[in-house]
Amino acid sequence: MNTIVVVGGGAAGLQLAIGLGRTLGKRRRARVILVDRSPTHLWKPLLHEVAAGTVEPTVHYTSFALQAERNHFEFIQGDLVSVDRSHRVISLTAGGEADTSGARLRQLAYDKLVLAIGGVTQYFGVTGAREHALALDSVSGAERVRERLHAALRRKSAAALSPDREASKVRVAIVGGGATGVQLAAQLRRTSYLLNRYGVHQLDPNRDVDISVLEAAPSLLPGMDGELAARVARQLAKQNIGIATGQRVTAVTPQGLTLNGTEPVDADVVVWAAGVAAPALVASFGLAVNEKGQARVGPTLQCLDDENVFAIGDCASCRPANAAKELPTRAQVAFQQALYLADAVPRHLAGKPVRPFVFRDYGSLISLAGGLAVGSLASVKGISGWYVEGRLAGLLHNAIYRRHIVSINGWRRALAISISHGLERWLGAGTRLH
Ligand SMILES: Cc1cc2nc3c(=O)[nH]c(=O)nc-3n(C[C@H](O)[C@H](O)[C@H](O)COP(=O)(O)OP(=O)(O)OC[C@H]3O[C@@H](n4cnc5c(N)ncnc54)[C@H](O)[C@@H]3O)c2cc1C
C-alpha cells in the first residue's frame, strides 16, 4: 500500500489530509499520514484577532488526533527537520513547545510527500527587526502582541494623571500595510476602546493610543486592487489610524524604530507584518526555490525537480498558466490547492492523467473589526469593479472561516461549532480583559 505523507496541518494541509483520508484512507487504498509540530489546528487568518484579544485561540482549536480518527488518516505530532529524497524518508523531532532536545525521534518513509508547512515572517535583513519587533506568524507570537499592548496600556494609564499627556501616550507601530497589518490595526483600535470601557486602562482610546501602519510602497495593500486599497485607507482614517506610505523602516530598536535611515520613531509596541517567506528548511531539501525560499512547483503542484514531492500553500511558489504572476500567500490559494491535490494525488497513484491546477480568484476581503470589512469581488460575467463594504462585507469575510469549518467538520458539527462560537462571543466582553 502506498504511503502519502502531508507535512503541515494548516489551511492547506489539514484540508488535504481530510480529503485524502475520506477517499483513499477510508477504502484502505493508501496510508495517509498528517504530520504537524503542534497537536492542534488553528486557522491562521484568525491570528490578528488573537493578537487583539478578540479571539480566544482555545475556543477555535481543532485537535488533529480527533480529525484523524474521524477522517481515516493517521496523525503524527512531529517537527520536520530533513528530507532524504533519494530514499524517500523524512526525519522528525518530537514537535510541540516542550521539544527543546532537537533529537531526531523518528523516520517516516513515503511514496508521495506533500509539503504544506506554511510561511514565516520575512525581515528583509532589517537591523533589530527579528530581535525587537513582534511577529504574527504563530499563536505564541500573537499572544505576545496582546500581552505587550496590555502592559503598555496599564503602565501609561498609571502615568495618565501627569500634566505631560505626551508621556502617557501608547504608541503602536505596525510595519507593513498588507492585509495582515491593516486588519491588525483595526482590531487593536477596537480593543483599545473595549479595554477602556471595562476599566482596564483609563487612557482616551482615540487621543492617547496612537496606532500607525508604516508601508514602504506608495499605497496600502500593495499588489491588491487600487480602489480596494483606497477604500480601506478611508476606513482606517475614520478609525483614527495613522497611515504612512512610502516610508521604509530601516531599523527596529528597544525604544521603537528608525524610518528611512535617519528618523527615530518612539513606539511601545512594534509589530512586523511586512512580508512572508517559506521556512529556511525548505531550501535545505535541495529543491528549486524562489527568492523567498518557496519550493517551485509546476502545473500539477509537483516540485520542479522531484515528481514525488508536492508543495502547496505559503511554502510553495506557484504560477499556474492562467495567472499573470506567482500566486499570493493567501488562504484562498491554500484551500484551492488542497482541493486540487485531494483529487490529483489518487490519480497520480493510479497512473491516470492529471489536469493542471487552475486558480480561481474570488476577490479579496479585508476585515476592519467589529463585524465590518471592505472587499473587492471577482469579475462577474466579464464585469469587474464590484466592491462591498460594511456589515455585508463583514458577513462575507466571516463566511470564509465558516466554510473552512464546514469543510473539515461537516454541516451538522459546523453548525454546532458556530453556535458555540456565537455563545462564547455573547457571554464575553468582546476582548480578553487580562
Ligand atoms: C494575521 C493573518 C491574517 C491573515 N488573513 C488572511 C485573510 O484574511 N485572507 C486570506 O486569504 N489569507 C489570510 N492570511 C494568510 C493565510 O493565513 C495563509 O495564506 C494560509 O494560512 C496558508 O496556509 P498554509 O497551509 O500554507 O500554512 P499555515 O496555515 O500557516 O499552516 C502551516 C502548518 O505547518 C505546520 N508546520 C510548520 N513547520 C513545520 C515543521 N517543520 N514540521 C511540522 N509542521 C510544521 C504549522 O504548525 C502549521 O500547522 C492571513 C495570515 C495572517 C498571519
PDB file of N, CA, C and O and ligand atoms in Angstrom, residues 7-14 35-38 40-49 64 78-81 92 116-119 136-138 179-181 183-184 276 279 281 312-316 328-335 337 365-367 397 400, ligand 1:
ATOM      1  N   VAL A   7       2.946  17.087   5.303  1.00  0.00           N
ATOM      2  CA  VAL A   7       3.584  17.738   6.448  1.00  0.00           C
ATOM      3  C   VAL A   7       3.051  19.161   6.560  1.00  0.00           C
ATOM      4  O   VAL A   7       3.199  19.972   5.644  1.00  0.00           O
ATOM      5  N   GLY A   8       2.429  19.455   7.712  1.00  0.00           N
ATOM      6  CA  GLY A   8       1.829  20.772   7.943  1.00  0.00           C
ATOM      7  C   GLY A   8       0.324  20.667   7.861  1.00  0.00           C
ATOM      8  O   GLY A   8      -0.231  20.359   6.812  1.00  0.00           O
ATOM      9  N   GLY A   9      -0.354  20.904   8.992  1.00  0.00           N
ATOM     10  CA  GLY A   9      -1.820  20.778   9.032  1.00  0.00           C
ATOM     11  C   GLY A   9      -2.498  22.132   9.131  1.00  0.00           C
ATOM     12  O   GLY A   9      -3.400  22.321   9.932  1.00  0.00           O
ATOM     13  N   GLY A  10      -2.057  23.067   8.291  1.00  0.00           N
ATOM     14  CA  GLY A  10      -2.681  24.399   8.299  1.00  0.00           C
ATOM     15  C   GLY A  10      -3.847  24.458   7.336  1.00  0.00           C
ATOM     16  O   GLY A  10      -4.507  23.445   7.069  1.00  0.00           O
ATOM     17  N   ALA A  11      -4.092  25.654   6.793  1.00  0.00           N
ATOM     18  CA  ALA A  11      -5.228  25.851   5.882  1.00  0.00           C
ATOM     19  C   ALA A  11      -5.160  24.868   4.717  1.00  0.00           C
ATOM     20  O   ALA A  11      -6.187  24.340   4.278  1.00  0.00           O
ATOM     21  N   ALA A  12      -3.956  24.572   4.223  1.00  0.00           N
ATOM     22  CA  ALA A  12      -3.818  23.657   3.085  1.00  0.00           C
ATOM     23  C   ALA A  12      -3.752  22.202   3.542  1.00  0.00           C
ATOM     24  O   ALA A  12      -4.512  21.352   3.070  1.00  0.00           O
ATOM     25  N   GLY A  13      -2.845  21.904   4.482  1.00  0.00           N
ATOM     26  CA  GLY A  13      -2.522  20.515   4.813  1.00  0.00           C
ATOM     27  C   GLY A  13      -3.654  19.755   5.482  1.00  0.00           C
ATOM     28  O   GLY A  13      -3.892  18.581   5.156  1.00  0.00           O
ATOM     29  N   LEU A  14      -4.369  20.398   6.406  1.00  0.00           N
ATOM     30  CA  LEU A  14      -5.454  19.676   7.085  1.00  0.00           C
ATOM     31  C   LEU A  14      -6.555  19.351   6.080  1.00  0.00           C
ATOM     32  O   LEU A  14      -7.085  18.231   6.044  1.00  0.00           O
ATOM     33  N   VAL A  35       1.488  15.094   9.404  1.00  0.00           N
ATOM     34  CA  VAL A  35       2.486  15.429  10.429  1.00  0.00           C
ATOM     35  C   VAL A  35       2.361  16.915  10.730  1.00  0.00           C
ATOM     36  O   VAL A  35       2.287  17.728   9.809  1.00  0.00           O
ATOM     37  N   ASP A  36       2.296  17.287  11.988  1.00  0.00           N
ATOM     38  CA  ASP A  36       2.374  18.706  12.348  1.00  0.00           C
ATOM     39  C   ASP A  36       3.142  18.818  13.660  1.00  0.00           C
ATOM     40  O   ASP A  36       3.057  17.935  14.507  1.00  0.00           O
ATOM     41  N   ARG A  37       3.822  19.950  13.816  1.00  0.00           N
ATOM     42  CA  ARG A  37       4.598  20.139  15.055  1.00  0.00           C
ATOM     43  C   ARG A  37       3.679  20.409  16.247  1.00  0.00           C
ATOM     44  O   ARG A  37       4.070  20.222  17.398  1.00  0.00           O
ATOM     45  N   SER A  38       2.463  20.817  15.949  1.00  0.00           N
ATOM     46  CA  SER A  38       1.524  21.155  17.010  1.00  0.00           C
ATOM     47  C   SER A  38       0.436  20.081  17.098  1.00  0.00           C
ATOM     48  O   SER A  38       0.137  19.424  16.097  1.00  0.00           O
ATOM     49  N   THR A  40      -2.685  20.733  17.624  1.00  0.00           N
ATOM     50  CA  THR A  40      -3.978  21.336  17.254  1.00  0.00           C
ATOM     51  C   THR A  40      -3.835  22.264  16.054  1.00  0.00           C
ATOM     52  O   THR A  40      -2.771  22.834  15.807  1.00  0.00           O
ATOM     53  N   HIS A  41      -4.946  22.435  15.362  1.00  0.00           N
ATOM     54  CA  HIS A  41      -5.001  23.318  14.199  1.00  0.00           C
ATOM     55  C   HIS A  41      -5.750  24.605  14.579  1.00  0.00           C
ATOM     56  O   HIS A  41      -6.789  24.550  15.231  1.00  0.00           O
ATOM     57  N   LEU A  42      -5.191  25.724  14.167  1.00  0.00           N
ATOM     58  CA  LEU A  42      -5.934  26.988  14.272  1.00  0.00           C
ATOM     59  C   LEU A  42      -5.857  27.658  12.911  1.00  0.00           C
ATOM     60  O   LEU A  42      -4.792  27.693  12.284  1.00  0.00           O
ATOM     61  N   TRP A  43      -6.975  28.169  12.447  1.00  0.00           N
ATOM     62  CA  TRP A  43      -6.997  28.829  11.123  1.00  0.00           C
ATOM     63  C   TRP A  43      -6.207  30.129  11.221  1.00  0.00           C
ATOM     64  O   TRP A  43      -6.574  31.042  11.975  1.00  0.00           O
ATOM     65  N   LYS A  44      -5.101  30.209  10.463  1.00  0.00           N
ATOM     66  CA  LYS A  44      -4.154  31.304  10.634  1.00  0.00           C
ATOM     67  C   LYS A  44      -4.747  32.719  10.438  1.00  0.00           C
ATOM     68  O   LYS A  44      -4.319  33.656  11.121  1.00  0.00           O
ATOM     69  N   PRO A  45      -5.708  32.909   9.521  1.00  0.00           N
ATOM     70  CA  PRO A  45      -6.263  34.265   9.386  1.00  0.00           C
ATOM     71  C   PRO A  45      -6.944  34.793  10.654  1.00  0.00           C
ATOM     72  O   PRO A  45      -7.390  35.939  10.675  1.00  0.00           O
ATOM     73  N   LEU A  46      -7.016  33.966  11.728  1.00  0.00           N
ATOM     74  CA  LEU A  46      -7.558  34.480  12.993  1.00  0.00           C
ATOM     75  C   LEU A  46      -6.474  35.141  13.845  1.00  0.00           C
ATOM     76  O   LEU A  46      -6.767  35.730  14.887  1.00  0.00           O
ATOM     77  N   LEU A  47      -5.201  35.044  13.420  1.00  0.00           N
ATOM     78  CA  LEU A  47      -4.116  35.433  14.330  1.00  0.00           C
ATOM     79  C   LEU A  47      -4.141  36.914  14.723  1.00  0.00           C
ATOM     80  O   LEU A  47      -3.769  37.275  15.840  1.00  0.00           O
ATOM     81  N   HIS A  48      -4.571  37.801  13.816  1.00  0.00           N
ATOM     82  CA  HIS A  48      -4.604  39.212  14.226  1.00  0.00           C
ATOM     83  C   HIS A  48      -5.679  39.428  15.292  1.00  0.00           C
ATOM     84  O   HIS A  48      -5.564  40.318  16.132  1.00  0.00           O
ATOM     85  N   GLU A  49      -6.724  38.583  15.275  1.00  0.00           N
ATOM     86  CA  GLU A  49      -7.753  38.701  16.316  1.00  0.00           C
ATOM     87  C   GLU A  49      -7.256  38.107  17.641  1.00  0.00           C
ATOM     88  O   GLU A  49      -7.613  38.574  18.708  1.00  0.00           O
ATOM     89  N   PHE A  64      -5.873  17.600  15.901  1.00  0.00           N
ATOM     90  CA  PHE A  64      -5.513  16.777  14.740  1.00  0.00           C
ATOM     91  C   PHE A  64      -5.869  15.311  14.992  1.00  0.00           C
ATOM     92  O   PHE A  64      -6.302  14.606  14.075  1.00  0.00           O
ATOM     93  N   GLY A  78       5.024  15.930  15.151  1.00  0.00           N
ATOM     94  CA  GLY A  78       6.469  15.957  14.950  1.00  0.00           C
ATOM     95  C   GLY A  78       6.872  17.166  14.150  1.00  0.00           C
ATOM     96  O   GLY A  78       6.054  17.768  13.448  1.00  0.00           O
ATOM     97  N   ASP A  79       8.129  17.523  14.279  1.00  0.00           N
ATOM     98  CA  ASP A  79       8.667  18.691  13.589  1.00  0.00           C
ATOM     99  C   ASP A  79       9.559  18.179  12.467  1.00  0.00           C
ATOM    100  O   ASP A  79      10.544  17.491  12.739  1.00  0.00           O
ATOM    101  N   LEU A  80       9.227  18.485  11.244  1.00  0.00           N
ATOM    102  CA  LEU A  80      10.039  18.023  10.117  1.00  0.00           C
ATOM    103  C   LEU A  80      11.403  18.700  10.181  1.00  0.00           C
ATOM    104  O   LEU A  80      11.487  19.924  10.300  1.00  0.00           O
ATOM    105  N   VAL A  81      12.473  17.902  10.110  1.00  0.00           N
ATOM    106  CA  VAL A  81      13.808  18.513  10.114  1.00  0.00           C
ATOM    107  C   VAL A  81      14.606  18.213   8.853  1.00  0.00           C
ATOM    108  O   VAL A  81      15.466  18.996   8.462  1.00  0.00           O
ATOM    109  N   LEU A  92      11.862  13.418  11.724  1.00  0.00           N
ATOM    110  CA  LEU A  92      11.066  14.300  12.582  1.00  0.00           C
ATOM    111  C   LEU A  92      11.670  14.367  13.975  1.00  0.00           C
ATOM    112  O   LEU A  92      12.223  13.375  14.457  1.00  0.00           O
ATOM    113  N   ALA A 116       3.439  21.294   3.236  1.00  0.00           N
ATOM    114  CA  ALA A 116       2.402  22.324   3.460  1.00  0.00           C
ATOM    115  C   ALA A 116       2.735  23.011   4.783  1.00  0.00           C
ATOM    116  O   ALA A 116       1.871  23.175   5.643  1.00  0.00           O
ATOM    117  N   ILE A 117       4.009  23.396   4.936  1.00  0.00           N
ATOM    118  CA  ILE A 117       4.460  23.891   6.248  1.00  0.00           C
ATOM    119  C   ILE A 117       4.318  25.406   6.407  1.00  0.00           C
ATOM    120  O   ILE A 117       4.814  25.978   7.370  1.00  0.00           O
ATOM    121  N   GLY A 118       3.606  26.041   5.470  1.00  0.00           N
ATOM    122  CA  GLY A 118       3.242  27.442   5.667  1.00  0.00           C
ATOM    123  C   GLY A 118       4.404  28.403   5.489  1.00  0.00           C
ATOM    124  O   GLY A 118       5.430  28.071   4.884  1.00  0.00           O
ATOM    125  N   GLY A 119       4.216  29.606   6.031  1.00  0.00           N
ATOM    126  CA  GLY A 119       5.220  30.660   5.868  1.00  0.00           C
ATOM    127  C   GLY A 119       5.684  31.200   7.214  1.00  0.00           C
ATOM    128  O   GLY A 119       5.093  30.895   8.255  1.00  0.00           O
ATOM    129  N   LEU A 136       3.472  38.006  13.751  1.00  0.00           N
ATOM    130  CA  LEU A 136       2.147  37.382  13.842  1.00  0.00           C
ATOM    131  C   LEU A 136       2.093  36.030  13.143  1.00  0.00           C
ATOM    132  O   LEU A 136       1.055  35.673  12.609  1.00  0.00           O
ATOM    133  N   ASP A 137       3.213  35.292  13.115  1.00  0.00           N
ATOM    134  CA  ASP A 137       3.163  34.043  12.359  1.00  0.00           C
ATOM    135  C   ASP A 137       2.893  32.806  13.213  1.00  0.00           C
ATOM    136  O   ASP A 137       2.977  31.687  12.730  1.00  0.00           O
ATOM    137  N   SER A 138       2.565  33.010  14.487  1.00  0.00           N
ATOM    138  CA  SER A 138       2.223  31.863  15.350  1.00  0.00           C
ATOM    139  C   SER A 138       1.291  32.348  16.457  1.00  0.00           C
ATOM    140  O   SER A 138       1.183  33.555  16.701  1.00  0.00           O
ATOM    141  N   ALA A 179      -2.525  42.993   4.014  1.00  0.00           N
ATOM    142  CA  ALA A 179      -3.782  42.599   4.667  1.00  0.00           C
ATOM    143  C   ALA A 179      -3.576  42.351   6.165  1.00  0.00           C
ATOM    144  O   ALA A 179      -4.381  42.789   6.992  1.00  0.00           O
ATOM    145  N   THR A 180      -2.478  41.691   6.542  1.00  0.00           N
ATOM    146  CA  THR A 180      -2.247  41.385   7.962  1.00  0.00           C
ATOM    147  C   THR A 180      -2.113  42.667   8.773  1.00  0.00           C
ATOM    148  O   THR A 180      -2.737  42.821   9.835  1.00  0.00           O
ATOM    149  N   GLY A 181      -1.321  43.615   8.275  1.00  0.00           N
ATOM    150  CA  GLY A 181      -1.073  44.852   9.021  1.00  0.00           C
ATOM    151  C   GLY A 181      -2.324  45.694   9.200  1.00  0.00           C
ATOM    152  O   GLY A 181      -2.615  46.170  10.302  1.00  0.00           O
ATOM    153  N   GLN A 183      -5.503  44.777   8.966  1.00  0.00           N
ATOM    154  CA  GLN A 183      -6.533  44.094   9.772  1.00  0.00           C
ATOM    155  C   GLN A 183      -6.164  44.165  11.252  1.00  0.00           C
ATOM    156  O   GLN A 183      -7.020  44.371  12.117  1.00  0.00           O
ATOM    157  N   LEU A 184      -4.872  44.022  11.532  1.00  0.00           N
ATOM    158  CA  LEU A 184      -4.423  44.110  12.928  1.00  0.00           C
ATOM    159  C   LEU A 184      -4.668  45.519  13.482  1.00  0.00           C
ATOM    160  O   LEU A 184      -5.156  45.674  14.614  1.00  0.00           O
ATOM    161  N   VAL A 276       6.136  37.671   3.974  1.00  0.00           N
ATOM    162  CA  VAL A 276       6.081  36.238   4.279  1.00  0.00           C
ATOM    163  C   VAL A 276       7.095  35.510   3.390  1.00  0.00           C
ATOM    164  O   VAL A 276       7.193  35.791   2.197  1.00  0.00           O
ATOM    165  N   PRO A 279       9.743  28.788   5.394  1.00  0.00           N
ATOM    166  CA  PRO A 279      10.761  28.459   6.392  1.00  0.00           C
ATOM    167  C   PRO A 279      12.076  28.081   5.680  1.00  0.00           C
ATOM    168  O   PRO A 279      12.041  27.437   4.624  1.00  0.00           O
ATOM    169  N   LEU A 281      14.056  25.911   6.128  1.00  0.00           N
ATOM    170  CA  LEU A 281      14.133  24.459   5.979  1.00  0.00           C
ATOM    171  C   LEU A 281      13.888  24.002   4.539  1.00  0.00           C
ATOM    172  O   LEU A 281      14.547  23.070   4.044  1.00  0.00           O
ATOM    173  N   ILE A 312       2.348  22.990  -1.408  1.00  0.00           N
ATOM    174  CA  ILE A 312       1.139  23.816  -1.518  1.00  0.00           C
ATOM    175  C   ILE A 312       1.122  24.858  -0.402  1.00  0.00           C
ATOM    176  O   ILE A 312       1.850  24.764   0.588  1.00  0.00           O
ATOM    177  N   GLY A 313       0.280  25.873  -0.586  1.00  0.00           N
ATOM    178  CA  GLY A 313       0.132  26.915   0.438  1.00  0.00           C
ATOM    179  C   GLY A 313       1.298  27.879   0.427  1.00  0.00           C
ATOM    180  O   GLY A 313       2.004  28.050  -0.575  1.00  0.00           O
ATOM    181  N   ASP A 314       1.548  28.500   1.586  1.00  0.00           N
ATOM    182  CA  ASP A 314       2.531  29.587   1.678  1.00  0.00           C
ATOM    183  C   ASP A 314       3.962  29.140   1.407  1.00  0.00           C
ATOM    184  O   ASP A 314       4.819  29.972   1.116  1.00  0.00           O
ATOM    185  N   CYS A 315       4.263  27.835   1.546  1.00  0.00           N
ATOM    186  CA  CYS A 315       5.654  27.398   1.333  1.00  0.00           C
ATOM    187  C   CYS A 315       5.942  27.091  -0.129  1.00  0.00           C
ATOM    188  O   CYS A 315       7.046  26.691  -0.471  1.00  0.00           O
ATOM    189  N   ALA A 316       4.934  27.291  -1.003  1.00  0.00           N
ATOM    190  CA  ALA A 316       5.107  26.948  -2.420  1.00  0.00           C
ATOM    191  C   ALA A 316       5.125  28.188  -3.297  1.00  0.00           C
ATOM    192  O   ALA A 316       4.445  29.180  -3.007  1.00  0.00           O
ATOM    193  N   PRO A 328      -0.382  34.730  -4.542  1.00  0.00           N
ATOM    194  CA  PRO A 328      -0.023  35.313  -3.247  1.00  0.00           C
ATOM    195  C   PRO A 328      -0.175  34.301  -2.107  1.00  0.00           C
ATOM    196  O   PRO A 328      -0.805  33.250  -2.279  1.00  0.00           O
ATOM    197  N   THR A 329       0.387  34.628  -0.955  1.00  0.00           N
ATOM    198  CA  THR A 329       0.271  33.752   0.217  1.00  0.00           C
ATOM    199  C   THR A 329      -1.067  34.037   0.903  1.00  0.00           C
ATOM    200  O   THR A 329      -1.169  34.890   1.779  1.00  0.00           O
ATOM    201  N   ARG A 330      -2.086  33.331   0.428  1.00  0.00           N
ATOM    202  CA  ARG A 330      -3.434  33.552   0.968  1.00  0.00           C
ATOM    203  C   ARG A 330      -4.155  32.239   1.187  1.00  0.00           C
ATOM    204  O   ARG A 330      -3.891  31.242   0.516  1.00  0.00           O
ATOM    205  N   ALA A 331      -5.098  32.278   2.126  1.00  0.00           N
ATOM    206  CA  ALA A 331      -5.850  31.072   2.469  1.00  0.00           C
ATOM    207  C   ALA A 331      -6.628  30.545   1.259  1.00  0.00           C
ATOM    208  O   ALA A 331      -6.774  29.333   1.080  1.00  0.00           O
ATOM    209  N   GLN A 332      -7.115  31.465   0.438  1.00  0.00           N
ATOM    210  CA  GLN A 332      -7.881  31.079  -0.747  1.00  0.00           C
ATOM    211  C   GLN A 332      -7.052  30.187  -1.683  1.00  0.00           C
ATOM    212  O   GLN A 332      -7.534  29.200  -2.235  1.00  0.00           O
ATOM    213  N   VAL A 333      -5.763  30.537  -1.825  1.00  0.00           N
ATOM    214  CA  VAL A 333      -4.858  29.756  -2.673  1.00  0.00           C
ATOM    215  C   VAL A 333      -4.617  28.389  -2.020  1.00  0.00           C
ATOM    216  O   VAL A 333      -4.718  27.340  -2.663  1.00  0.00           O
ATOM    217  N   ALA A 334      -4.307  28.403  -0.711  1.00  0.00           N
ATOM    218  CA  ALA A 334      -4.019  27.160   0.020  1.00  0.00           C
ATOM    219  C   ALA A 334      -5.205  26.191  -0.087  1.00  0.00           C
ATOM    220  O   ALA A 334      -5.030  24.988  -0.341  1.00  0.00           O
ATOM    221  N   PHE A 335      -6.407  26.718   0.077  1.00  0.00           N
ATOM    222  CA  PHE A 335      -7.631  25.900   0.053  1.00  0.00           C
ATOM    223  C   PHE A 335      -7.825  25.260  -1.328  1.00  0.00           C
ATOM    224  O   PHE A 335      -8.055  24.054  -1.447  1.00  0.00           O
ATOM    225  N   GLN A 337      -5.614  24.739  -3.650  1.00  0.00           N
ATOM    226  CA  GLN A 337      -4.549  23.775  -3.956  1.00  0.00           C
ATOM    227  C   GLN A 337      -4.803  22.455  -3.235  1.00  0.00           C
ATOM    228  O   GLN A 337      -4.552  21.369  -3.773  1.00  0.00           O
ATOM    229  N   LEU A 365     -11.094  40.163   0.672  1.00  0.00           N
ATOM    230  CA  LEU A 365     -11.890  40.799   1.739  1.00  0.00           C
ATOM    231  C   LEU A 365     -10.966  41.172   2.883  1.00  0.00           C
ATOM    232  O   LEU A 365     -10.165  40.352   3.334  1.00  0.00           O
ATOM    233  N   ILE A 366     -11.050  42.410   3.326  1.00  0.00           N
ATOM    234  CA  ILE A 366     -10.198  42.892   4.413  1.00  0.00           C
ATOM    235  C   ILE A 366     -11.108  43.209   5.592  1.00  0.00           C
ATOM    236  O   ILE A 366     -11.996  44.073   5.495  1.00  0.00           O
ATOM    237  N   SER A 367     -10.891  42.514   6.713  1.00  0.00           N
ATOM    238  CA  SER A 367     -11.770  42.761   7.859  1.00  0.00           C
ATOM    239  C   SER A 367     -11.277  43.963   8.649  1.00  0.00           C
ATOM    240  O   SER A 367     -10.078  44.159   8.833  1.00  0.00           O
ATOM    241  N   HIS A 397     -16.720  37.974   4.915  1.00  0.00           N
ATOM    242  CA  HIS A 397     -15.409  37.621   5.472  1.00  0.00           C
ATOM    243  C   HIS A 397     -15.557  36.475   6.468  1.00  0.00           C
ATOM    244  O   HIS A 397     -14.799  35.508   6.458  1.00  0.00           O
ATOM    245  N   ILE A 400     -16.007  32.953   5.019  1.00  0.00           N
ATOM    246  CA  ILE A 400     -14.826  32.205   4.547  1.00  0.00           C
ATOM    247  C   ILE A 400     -14.363  31.260   5.653  1.00  0.00           C
ATOM    248  O   ILE A 400     -14.047  30.091   5.419  1.00  0.00           O
TER     249      ILE A 400
HETATM  250  C1  LIG B   1      -2.752  37.619  10.793  1.00  0.00           C
HETATM  251  C2  LIG B   1      -3.021  36.962   9.469  1.00  0.00           C
HETATM  252  C3  LIG B   1      -4.200  37.256   8.790  1.00  0.00           C
HETATM  253  C4  LIG B   1      -4.469  36.663   7.560  1.00  0.00           C
HETATM  254  N1  LIG B   1      -5.645  36.959   6.939  1.00  0.00           N
HETATM  255  C5  LIG B   1      -5.929  36.372   5.763  1.00  0.00           C
HETATM  256  C6  LIG B   1      -7.174  36.649   5.111  1.00  0.00           C
HETATM  257  O1  LIG B   1      -7.996  37.447   5.589  1.00  0.00           O
HETATM  258  N2  LIG B   1      -7.419  36.020   3.928  1.00  0.00           N
HETATM  259  C7  LIG B   1      -6.509  35.130   3.365  1.00  0.00           C
HETATM  260  O2  LIG B   1      -6.780  34.579   2.293  1.00  0.00           O
HETATM  261  N3  LIG B   1      -5.344  34.852   3.965  1.00  0.00           N
HETATM  262  C8  LIG B   1      -5.022  35.448   5.151  1.00  0.00           C
HETATM  263  N4  LIG B   1      -3.828  35.168   5.758  1.00  0.00           N
HETATM  264  C9  LIG B   1      -2.885  34.235   5.102  1.00  0.00           C
HETATM  265  C10 LIG B   1      -3.273  32.777   5.371  1.00  0.00           C
HETATM  266  O3  LIG B   1      -3.399  32.591   6.755  1.00  0.00           O
HETATM  267  C11 LIG B   1      -2.219  31.845   4.810  1.00  0.00           C
HETATM  268  O4  LIG B   1      -2.033  32.124   3.444  1.00  0.00           O
HETATM  269  C12 LIG B   1      -2.642  30.377   4.976  1.00  0.00           C
HETATM  270  O5  LIG B   1      -2.831  30.064   6.339  1.00  0.00           O
HETATM  271  C13 LIG B   1      -1.565  29.457   4.378  1.00  0.00           C
HETATM  272  O6  LIG B   1      -1.890  28.132   4.638  1.00  0.00           O
HETATM  273  P1  LIG B   1      -0.747  27.027   4.777  1.00  0.00           P
HETATM  274  O7  LIG B   1      -1.450  25.733   4.977  1.00  0.00           O
HETATM  275  O8  LIG B   1       0.214  27.167   3.674  1.00  0.00           O
HETATM  276  O9  LIG B   1       0.060  27.422   6.084  1.00  0.00           O
HETATM  277  P2  LIG B   1      -0.416  27.524   7.601  1.00  0.00           P
HETATM  278  O10 LIG B   1      -1.875  27.728   7.688  1.00  0.00           O
HETATM  279  O11 LIG B   1       0.495  28.515   8.211  1.00  0.00           O
HETATM  280  O12 LIG B   1      -0.086  26.070   8.202  1.00  0.00           O
HETATM  281  C14 LIG B   1       1.235  25.581   8.292  1.00  0.00           C
HETATM  282  C15 LIG B   1       1.236  24.393   9.246  1.00  0.00           C
HETATM  283  O13 LIG B   1       2.511  23.769   9.180  1.00  0.00           O
HETATM  284  C16 LIG B   1       2.951  23.428  10.480  1.00  0.00           C
HETATM  285  N5  LIG B   1       4.427  23.399  10.427  1.00  0.00           N
HETATM  286  C17 LIG B   1       5.263  24.413  10.130  1.00  0.00           C
HETATM  287  N6  LIG B   1       6.531  23.987  10.126  1.00  0.00           N
HETATM  288  C18 LIG B   1       6.504  22.673  10.413  1.00  0.00           C
HETATM  289  C19 LIG B   1       7.510  21.664  10.547  1.00  0.00           C
HETATM  290  N7  LIG B   1       8.815  21.917  10.350  1.00  0.00           N
HETATM  291  N8  LIG B   1       7.136  20.410  10.872  1.00  0.00           N
HETATM  292  C20 LIG B   1       5.817  20.114  11.067  1.00  0.00           C
HETATM  293  N9  LIG B   1       4.827  21.017  10.940  1.00  0.00           N
HETATM  294  C21 LIG B   1       5.169  22.279  10.612  1.00  0.00           C
HETATM  295  C22 LIG B   1       2.384  24.522  11.362  1.00  0.00           C
HETATM  296  O14 LIG B   1       2.271  24.099  12.710  1.00  0.00           O
HETATM  297  C23 LIG B   1       1.018  24.774  10.708  1.00  0.00           C
HETATM  298  O15 LIG B   1       0.021  23.955  11.268  1.00  0.00           O
HETATM  299  C24 LIG B   1      -3.528  35.756   6.989  1.00  0.00           C
HETATM  300  C25 LIG B   1      -2.345  35.447   7.672  1.00  0.00           C
HETATM  301  C26 LIG B   1      -2.080  36.051   8.903  1.00  0.00           C
HETATM  302  C27 LIG B   1      -0.802  35.718   9.621  1.00  0.00           C
END
